[in-house]
XYZ file of C-alpha atoms in Angstrom:
364
model
C 99.021 147.941 132.373
C 95.951 149.658 131.156
C 93.116 149.471 133.626
C 89.697 151.375 132.982
C 89.192 154.024 135.589
C 85.957 153.838 137.467
C 85.921 157.434 138.403
C 86.764 159.325 135.421
C 84.543 162.431 134.475
C 83.108 163.453 131.151
C 85.297 165.410 128.723
C 85.468 169.122 129.735
C 85.024 170.144 126.177
C 81.520 168.703 125.772
C 79.698 171.944 125.393
C 82.245 173.425 122.918
C 82.388 170.324 120.748
C 78.613 170.175 120.547
C 78.148 173.747 119.644
C 80.812 173.011 116.952
C 78.880 169.975 115.766
C 75.620 171.708 115.463
C 77.218 174.432 113.392
C 79.218 172.013 111.115
C 78.588 170.616 107.745
C 77.058 167.472 109.305
C 73.866 169.754 109.898
C 73.844 171.933 106.775
C 71.533 170.991 104.034
C 71.748 172.006 100.340
C 70.210 171.480 96.894
C 71.851 168.484 95.143
C 73.586 169.306 91.806
C 72.791 167.134 88.891
C 75.100 165.635 86.277
C 74.498 168.552 83.913
C 75.676 170.893 86.615
C 78.758 168.799 87.239
C 79.776 168.902 83.627
C 79.129 172.613 83.334
C 81.615 172.943 86.182
C 84.269 170.703 84.784
C 84.181 172.622 81.599
C 84.303 176.052 83.225
C 86.738 175.351 85.973
C 89.000 172.496 84.657
C 88.530 172.701 80.916
C 87.444 169.130 80.766
C 84.451 167.787 78.775
C 82.782 164.259 78.841
C 80.084 162.550 80.933
C 79.191 162.591 84.634
C 77.897 159.818 86.869
C 76.652 160.656 90.455
C 77.998 158.769 93.331
C 75.883 158.297 96.606
C 77.238 160.471 99.361
C 76.374 161.670 102.748
C 77.067 165.341 102.886
C 78.265 166.807 99.518
C 77.932 166.206 95.714
C 80.470 163.803 94.231
C 80.524 162.627 90.548
C 82.748 160.490 88.373
C 83.932 162.441 85.264
C 84.648 160.325 82.111
C 86.473 162.769 80.020
C 86.297 162.945 76.318
C 89.940 161.719 75.950
C 89.348 158.562 78.109
C 90.589 159.909 81.383
C 88.615 159.509 84.617
C 88.322 161.959 87.409
C 86.377 162.512 90.645
C 84.675 165.850 91.048
C 83.573 167.004 94.550
C 81.459 169.988 95.340
C 81.638 170.817 98.876
C 78.787 171.047 101.516
C 78.025 174.724 102.153
C 78.924 174.175 105.780
C 82.432 172.994 105.017
C 85.009 175.870 105.778
C 87.888 177.018 103.733
C 90.319 175.716 106.533
C 88.981 172.245 106.599
C 88.962 171.931 102.845
C 92.608 173.064 102.846
C 93.515 170.475 105.490
C 92.105 167.780 103.342
C 93.989 168.898 100.219
C 97.198 169.598 101.990
C 97.071 166.067 103.571
C 96.511 164.361 100.303
C 99.284 166.440 98.620
C 101.628 165.724 101.459
C 100.914 161.852 101.153
C 101.469 162.179 97.375
C 104.736 163.864 97.875
C 106.326 161.771 100.637
C 104.951 158.419 99.675
C 104.013 158.606 96.030
C 103.461 154.746 95.856
C 100.466 154.938 98.325
C 97.208 154.778 96.216
C 95.913 158.096 97.264
C 94.144 160.348 94.676
C 96.148 163.176 93.278
C 94.591 166.682 93.646
C 94.294 168.518 90.269
C 94.346 172.212 89.905
C 91.732 174.277 88.173
C 92.626 176.391 85.048
C 93.430 179.258 87.526
C 95.843 177.014 89.403
C 93.744 176.764 92.557
C 93.060 173.355 94.050
C 89.811 174.542 95.987
C 87.808 176.582 93.488
C 84.692 178.577 94.462
C 81.705 177.639 92.301
C 79.075 179.819 94.068
C 75.872 180.976 92.435
C 72.674 182.674 93.739
C 71.174 179.179 94.273
C 74.295 177.536 95.598
C 76.176 179.867 97.936
C 79.450 179.078 99.640
C 80.225 175.988 97.513
C 83.607 174.857 96.147
C 85.027 172.337 93.556
C 87.892 169.883 93.920
C 89.103 167.541 91.351
C 90.982 164.307 92.070
C 92.242 161.453 90.005
C 90.194 158.447 89.649
C 91.205 155.217 91.315
C 90.203 152.029 89.608
C 88.699 149.152 91.681
C 85.663 148.697 93.693
C 84.468 149.841 97.082
C 85.466 147.492 100.009
C 81.717 147.413 101.005
C 80.886 145.626 97.849
C 82.923 142.656 98.864
C 82.145 140.109 101.564
C 83.757 137.188 103.304
C 87.038 135.633 101.957
C 87.264 138.153 99.150
C 88.503 140.734 101.776
C 92.145 140.666 102.553
C 92.083 142.293 106.106
C 95.788 141.809 106.586
C 96.468 144.020 103.607
C 94.061 146.679 104.823
C 96.070 146.789 108.134
C 99.356 147.078 106.192
C 97.974 149.987 104.141
C 96.717 151.897 107.300
C 100.266 151.464 108.917
C 101.822 152.923 105.634
C 99.385 155.799 105.452
C 99.947 156.661 109.100
C 103.728 156.722 108.389
C 103.299 158.973 105.562
C 101.205 161.352 107.554
C 103.336 161.536 110.648
C 105.349 164.546 109.237
C 102.227 166.458 108.051
C 101.257 169.661 109.949
C 98.604 172.030 109.220
C 97.094 175.089 111.113
C 93.610 173.518 111.315
C 94.828 169.869 112.371
C 93.505 170.281 115.876
C 89.963 171.066 114.857
C 87.153 169.784 116.958
C 85.582 167.073 114.843
C 82.404 165.114 115.888
C 83.731 161.905 114.241
C 86.934 162.183 116.461
C 86.069 159.581 119.151
C 87.965 161.527 121.733
C 85.042 163.958 121.761
C 82.385 161.192 122.315
C 81.121 162.798 125.579
C 80.142 165.833 123.628
C 77.374 163.794 121.812
C 75.324 163.173 124.922
C 72.683 165.643 123.711
C 72.022 163.405 120.758
C 70.513 160.542 122.825
C 67.045 162.050 122.199
C 67.246 160.827 118.670
C 67.562 157.329 119.556
C 63.947 155.954 119.551
C 64.425 152.393 120.963
C 64.692 152.133 124.732
C 67.125 149.287 124.731
C 69.275 151.095 122.244
C 69.318 154.112 124.473
C 70.439 151.956 127.265
C 73.371 150.678 125.208
C 74.301 154.316 124.446
C 74.187 155.274 128.002
C 76.590 152.456 129.066
C 78.740 153.318 126.176
C 79.240 156.752 127.609
C 79.992 155.364 131.011
C 82.597 153.005 129.678
C 84.165 155.681 127.469
C 84.470 157.851 130.681
C 86.308 155.064 132.394
C 88.962 154.879 129.509
C 89.318 158.501 128.552
C 92.039 159.446 130.991
C 94.227 156.641 129.420
C 93.419 157.988 126.045
C 94.862 161.276 126.744
C 98.434 159.770 127.128
C 98.381 157.901 123.842
C 100.570 158.929 120.986
C 98.905 161.131 118.644
C 99.416 162.632 114.995
C 97.318 163.772 111.976
C 95.506 160.773 110.687
C 92.923 159.745 108.272
C 90.287 158.933 110.795
C 87.753 157.255 108.593
C 89.394 154.023 107.223
C 86.052 152.542 106.597
C 84.431 150.139 103.951
C 83.415 152.916 101.850
C 86.738 154.750 101.796
C 88.904 151.857 100.718
C 89.068 150.877 97.089
C 89.797 147.178 96.329
C 91.236 145.123 93.593
C 90.839 141.489 94.723
C 92.413 140.188 91.529
C 95.335 142.617 91.477
C 98.818 142.392 92.946
C 97.867 144.884 95.758
C 94.444 144.251 97.205
C 93.996 147.897 98.279
C 94.024 150.094 95.215
C 92.716 153.265 96.689
C 92.346 155.328 99.952
C 89.857 158.071 99.541
C 87.910 160.629 101.384
C 90.263 162.604 103.725
C 87.193 164.629 104.955
C 87.707 163.523 108.614
C 91.329 164.090 108.786
C 92.371 165.449 112.231
C 95.153 165.383 114.871
C 94.116 162.642 117.303
C 95.355 159.552 119.008
C 96.917 156.911 116.615
C 94.853 154.250 118.571
C 91.631 156.010 117.533
C 92.622 155.761 113.820
C 93.508 152.030 114.312
C 90.108 151.467 116.320
C 88.133 153.046 113.436
C 89.624 150.621 110.996
C 89.033 147.794 113.313
C 85.387 148.614 113.947
C 84.862 148.752 110.197
C 85.790 145.188 110.094
C 83.035 144.001 112.171
C 80.626 141.632 110.317
C 77.456 143.255 109.058
C 75.351 140.106 109.554
C 76.184 139.696 113.154
C 74.108 138.201 115.978
C 75.390 139.185 119.383
C 73.902 135.934 120.821
C 75.476 133.651 118.209
C 78.751 131.869 118.127
C 80.483 134.479 115.907
C 83.820 136.272 116.883
C 83.143 139.953 116.537
C 86.924 140.612 116.350
C 88.015 137.738 114.069
C 88.631 139.982 110.870
C 89.824 142.778 112.990
C 92.742 140.579 114.437
C 93.854 139.973 110.830
C 93.884 143.647 110.287
C 95.890 144.347 113.303
C 98.482 141.732 112.416
C 99.043 143.529 108.989
C 99.351 146.742 110.868
C 101.723 145.593 113.369
C 103.955 144.196 110.465
C 104.649 148.024 109.504
C 104.003 149.903 112.797
C 104.188 149.569 116.643
C 101.510 149.890 119.339
C 102.070 149.658 123.027
C 100.352 146.918 125.053
C 98.185 149.630 126.646
C 97.024 150.775 123.188
C 96.123 147.276 122.188
C 94.045 146.998 125.156
C 92.402 150.369 124.714
C 91.560 149.875 120.968
C 88.538 147.514 121.465
C 87.005 150.164 123.808
C 87.625 152.937 121.280
C 85.970 150.717 118.664
C 82.996 150.466 120.846
C 83.014 154.191 121.189
C 83.137 154.581 117.374
C 80.077 152.464 117.052
C 78.350 154.507 119.542
C 79.237 157.868 117.809
C 77.971 156.388 114.761
C 74.760 155.421 116.094
C 74.283 158.904 117.615
C 75.466 160.934 114.620
C 73.541 158.985 111.981
C 70.373 158.752 113.927
C 70.593 162.635 114.377
C 71.417 163.216 110.715
C 68.694 160.916 109.485
C 66.387 163.004 111.352
C 67.605 166.152 109.702
C 67.799 164.610 106.191
C 65.074 161.979 105.887
C 65.439 161.894 102.137
C 68.916 160.523 102.473
C 68.049 158.146 105.521
C 68.878 154.878 103.738
C 72.545 155.980 102.898
C 73.059 157.591 106.266
C 71.835 154.483 108.378
C 73.313 151.827 106.044
C 75.898 150.789 108.717
C 73.941 151.853 111.904
C 71.519 149.119 112.111
C 74.030 146.145 112.325
C 75.906 148.399 114.836
C 73.202 147.927 117.496
C 74.091 144.197 117.562
C 77.770 145.113 118.022
C 76.995 147.285 120.861
C 74.988 144.595 122.333
C 77.965 142.276 122.188
C 80.152 144.835 124.076
C 77.512 145.194 126.737
C 77.225 141.568 127.292
C 81.000 141.563 128.394
C 82.737 143.078 131.227
C 85.440 145.741 130.520
C 88.392 143.360 131.148
C 86.969 140.958 128.583
C 86.677 143.687 126.049
C 90.152 144.959 126.689
C 91.514 141.495 125.782
C 89.423 141.084 122.571
C 92.342 141.762 120.279
C 94.816 139.539 122.007
C-alpha cells in the first residue's frame, strides 16, 4: 500500500534541471511573426497559398492556414530556444501514433517541398527558427466548453488509447529534462521568489514538502514516452459528433516519464475553474469520470491511483511556479500565460486543507 514518506529528500537532479529550464525555450523571447509572414512561409516552403489566422500561443507562432483549394492546415514556427532534437521528438512521436493507431485523431505531419518535416526558416531578424505543417483537426478547444457539455469519460478513454499507441515509441531524446515533467518539481524551488502573495508562497512551500514525501514511490512507477500535456487547450472536442474528442494536439511536452504523471496531468486539467476551496464542491468529481474512462482501456495499480492526486497537486504547483516566472519574463503575454494559474491557487488551498491520507483517497 502506498504511504507518503516523511523523510524523503529533494530530487538530486535539482541543479541540473533548473539550469536546463533557464536555458530552455520557456525563457527565450522572440519577435512575433504576422499573418503575412506566415503566408510567405507556406508559399515558399510548402507551395500552399491562401489566408492565415493567428492562434493565441505561449511560446511559438501558430497559424491556421486556409488554403485556396479549401484545405486547412496548422503552421507552427518554433521558438528560437527549441532544439532540433526536441522538435524531432515531437514530430517522430506524432508520426509514430499515426502509423500504429491511424484511427486516433492526431494531426498528420506534412513535409515541405524538399521533403523535410522540420524546415529551417531563419532570417537575419528571426534566427534559429523552423516551420512545421500539420493537418487541421475540426472542432473546438475543450477550454471553450463547460459543465455537462464535456464528456470526461471520453477524455479518459482517449488518453488510455494514446498511451497504448505511444508505448512502443522510442527516441534518442525521450529522456530529456523537462520543466513540465512533474518528477522534476524539486528543481523549481528557485522560482518561488516570483510568487508575490505570502499565502501563495506558503502553499508552494507545503507542496514541495508533500512532493518530497511521495517522490520515492514515484521512482518505482511504470514509465514510458507520454504526451504529458493532456490539458483543456490541447484537446479538440466535437460535442455533437459521434466521438466527443476530435483532436489531440501539441506534443511539445512529450517525454519519457511515469504513466501516473500523464494521468495526473489529465486529472488536474479537469478541476473546475470556478472553484471555492471552502465551498461544497468536489474538486475531483469530473476527474473520477475521466479515470473511469481511462481504466476501461488501461490499468493502474492501487498504489498509482493513490499517488495520482498528489501528482495532480504537484502539477498545479509547477504550473503556478512556471507561469508566474514566465509572466514576469513576458508581461505582454501575461493574460494568456496566467489564464489557468489564478484558479489554481484555490485548488492548492483545497489540497492544503486536507491531510495527505485524505488526498491519497481522493479518486477512490
